[in-house]
Coordinates of C-alpha atoms in Angstrom, one line a residue:
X120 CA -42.7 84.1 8.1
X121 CA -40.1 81.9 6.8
X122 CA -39.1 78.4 8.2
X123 CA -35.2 77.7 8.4
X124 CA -34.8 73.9 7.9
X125 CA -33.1 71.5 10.0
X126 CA -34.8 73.1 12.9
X127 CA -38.1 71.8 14.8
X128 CA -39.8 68.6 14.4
X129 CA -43.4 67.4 14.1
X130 CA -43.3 64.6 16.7
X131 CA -40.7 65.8 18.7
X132 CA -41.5 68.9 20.7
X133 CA -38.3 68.9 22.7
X134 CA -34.9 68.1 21.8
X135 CA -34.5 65.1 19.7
X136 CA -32.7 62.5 21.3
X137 CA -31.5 61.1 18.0
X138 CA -30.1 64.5 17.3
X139 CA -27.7 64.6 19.6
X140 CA -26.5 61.3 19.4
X141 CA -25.9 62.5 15.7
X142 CA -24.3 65.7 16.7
X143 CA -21.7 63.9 19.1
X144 CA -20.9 61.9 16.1
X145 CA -21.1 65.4 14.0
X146 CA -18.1 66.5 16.4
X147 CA -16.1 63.3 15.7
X148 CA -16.6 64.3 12.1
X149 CA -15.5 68.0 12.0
X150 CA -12.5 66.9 13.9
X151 CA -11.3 64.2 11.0
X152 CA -12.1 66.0 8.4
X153 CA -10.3 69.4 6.7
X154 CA -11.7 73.4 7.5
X155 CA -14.8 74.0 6.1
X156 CA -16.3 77.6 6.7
X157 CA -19.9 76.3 6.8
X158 CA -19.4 73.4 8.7
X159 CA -18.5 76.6 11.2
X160 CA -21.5 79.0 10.2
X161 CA -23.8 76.1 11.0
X162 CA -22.2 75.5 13.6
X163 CA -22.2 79.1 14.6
X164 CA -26.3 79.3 13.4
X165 CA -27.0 76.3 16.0
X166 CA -25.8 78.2 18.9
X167 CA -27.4 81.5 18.2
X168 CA -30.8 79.4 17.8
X169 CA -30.1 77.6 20.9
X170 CA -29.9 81.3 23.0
X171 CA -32.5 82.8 21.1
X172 CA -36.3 83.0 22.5
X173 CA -37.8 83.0 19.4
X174 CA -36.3 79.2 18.4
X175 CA -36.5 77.9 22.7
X176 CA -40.1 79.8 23.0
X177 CA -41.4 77.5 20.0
X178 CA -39.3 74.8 20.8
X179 CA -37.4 75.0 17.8
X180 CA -34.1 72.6 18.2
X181 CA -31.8 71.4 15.9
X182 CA -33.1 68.0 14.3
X183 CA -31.2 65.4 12.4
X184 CA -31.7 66.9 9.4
X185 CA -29.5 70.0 10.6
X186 CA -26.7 67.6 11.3
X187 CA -26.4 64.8 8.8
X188 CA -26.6 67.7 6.5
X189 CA -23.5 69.2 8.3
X190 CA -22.1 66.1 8.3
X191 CA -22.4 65.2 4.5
X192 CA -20.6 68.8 3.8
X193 CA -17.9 68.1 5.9
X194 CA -17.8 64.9 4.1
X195 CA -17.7 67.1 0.6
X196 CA -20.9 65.3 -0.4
X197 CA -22.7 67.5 -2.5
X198 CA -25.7 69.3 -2.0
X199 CA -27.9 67.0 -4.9
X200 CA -26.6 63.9 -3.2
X201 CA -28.4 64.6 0.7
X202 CA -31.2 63.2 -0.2
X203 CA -30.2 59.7 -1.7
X204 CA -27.5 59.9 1.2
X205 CA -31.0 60.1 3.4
X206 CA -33.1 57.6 2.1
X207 CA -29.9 55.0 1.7
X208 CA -29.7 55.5 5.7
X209 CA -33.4 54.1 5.5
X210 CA -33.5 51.5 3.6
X211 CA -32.7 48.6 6.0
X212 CA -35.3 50.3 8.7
X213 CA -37.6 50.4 5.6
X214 CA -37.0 46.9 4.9
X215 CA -37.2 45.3 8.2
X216 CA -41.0 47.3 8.8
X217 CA -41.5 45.6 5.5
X218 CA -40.8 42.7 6.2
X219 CA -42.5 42.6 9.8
X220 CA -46.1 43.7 7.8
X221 CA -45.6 40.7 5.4
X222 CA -44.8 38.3 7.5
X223 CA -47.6 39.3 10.8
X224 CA -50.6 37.7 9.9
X225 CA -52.8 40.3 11.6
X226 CA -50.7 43.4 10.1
X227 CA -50.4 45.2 13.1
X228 CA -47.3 46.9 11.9
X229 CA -48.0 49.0 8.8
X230 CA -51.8 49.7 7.4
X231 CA -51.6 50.6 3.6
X232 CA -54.4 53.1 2.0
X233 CA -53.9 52.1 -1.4
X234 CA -54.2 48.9 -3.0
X235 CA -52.6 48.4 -6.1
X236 CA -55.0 47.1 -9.1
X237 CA -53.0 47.5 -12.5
X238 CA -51.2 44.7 -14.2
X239 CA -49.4 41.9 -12.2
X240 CA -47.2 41.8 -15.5
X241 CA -46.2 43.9 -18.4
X242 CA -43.6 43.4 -20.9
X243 CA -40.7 45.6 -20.4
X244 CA -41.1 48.6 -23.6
X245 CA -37.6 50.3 -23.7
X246 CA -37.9 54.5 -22.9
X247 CA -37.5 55.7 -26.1
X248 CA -40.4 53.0 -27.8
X249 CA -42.8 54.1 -25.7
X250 CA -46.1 56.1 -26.5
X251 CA -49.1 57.6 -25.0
X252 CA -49.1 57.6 -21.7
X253 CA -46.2 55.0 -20.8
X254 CA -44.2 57.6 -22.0
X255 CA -41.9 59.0 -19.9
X256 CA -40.2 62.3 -20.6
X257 CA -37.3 64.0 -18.9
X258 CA -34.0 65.1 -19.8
X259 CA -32.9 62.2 -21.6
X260 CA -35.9 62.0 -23.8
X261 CA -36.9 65.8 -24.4
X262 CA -36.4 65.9 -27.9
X263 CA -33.7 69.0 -28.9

């Protein structure tokens, strides 16, 4: 059994109010911007899921996922982009719970699991000085 993404949603169990208020938006966005044939075969796949028993029997609708990433390919955003495209969209929401848990004296809003201990400061050891563990390889440091 394989999942197909953008559908279904662990809290919601129904239809996602926010995703329709994005796919109204979706709509507005198809009609500004150029052709794009899978814009269409999304388009297409939501419709199928929405008559098919299978998706409506397990409550499988599309979520906001299924159209913001509609939406950033109409927009020609690519693919490796969606994500930072997603968690930019968060930030201020992300921000604001932030700021609510600092500044509520009883913490009501958010109640961490971790609680950092390592060094409040640390001098700043440019990428390619470090050793041992504070060294941090990738593709700009894999040596050739």
């Amino acid at each position: 059994e394989e999942k197909l993404m953008g559908f279904g949603h662990r809290v919601y169990k129904n239809y996602d109010p926010r995703a329709r208020i994005i796919k109204s938006h979706a709509d507005e966005v198809f009609e500004a911007t150029e052709y794009n044939p899978l814009v269409e075969l999304a388009t297409e796949l939501e419709k199928q899921a929405l008559d098919d028993e299978f998706f409506t029997s397990r409550k499988l609708y599309p979520n906001v996922d299924f159209y913001s990433g509609i939406i950033y390919e109409a927009l020609q955003i690519p693919p490796g982009m969606f994500t930072v495209i997603f968690a930019i969209a968060r930030t201020a929401g992300w921000i604001s719970q932030w700021l609510e848990m600092t500044e509520d004296p009883d913490k009501k809003i958010a109640r961490p699991r971790q609680i950092y201990t390592g060094a409040r400061e640390a001098d700043y050891v440019p990428i390619g000085e470090r050793t041992g563990e504070d060294r941090i390889s990738g593709p700009a440091t894999r040596p050739s």
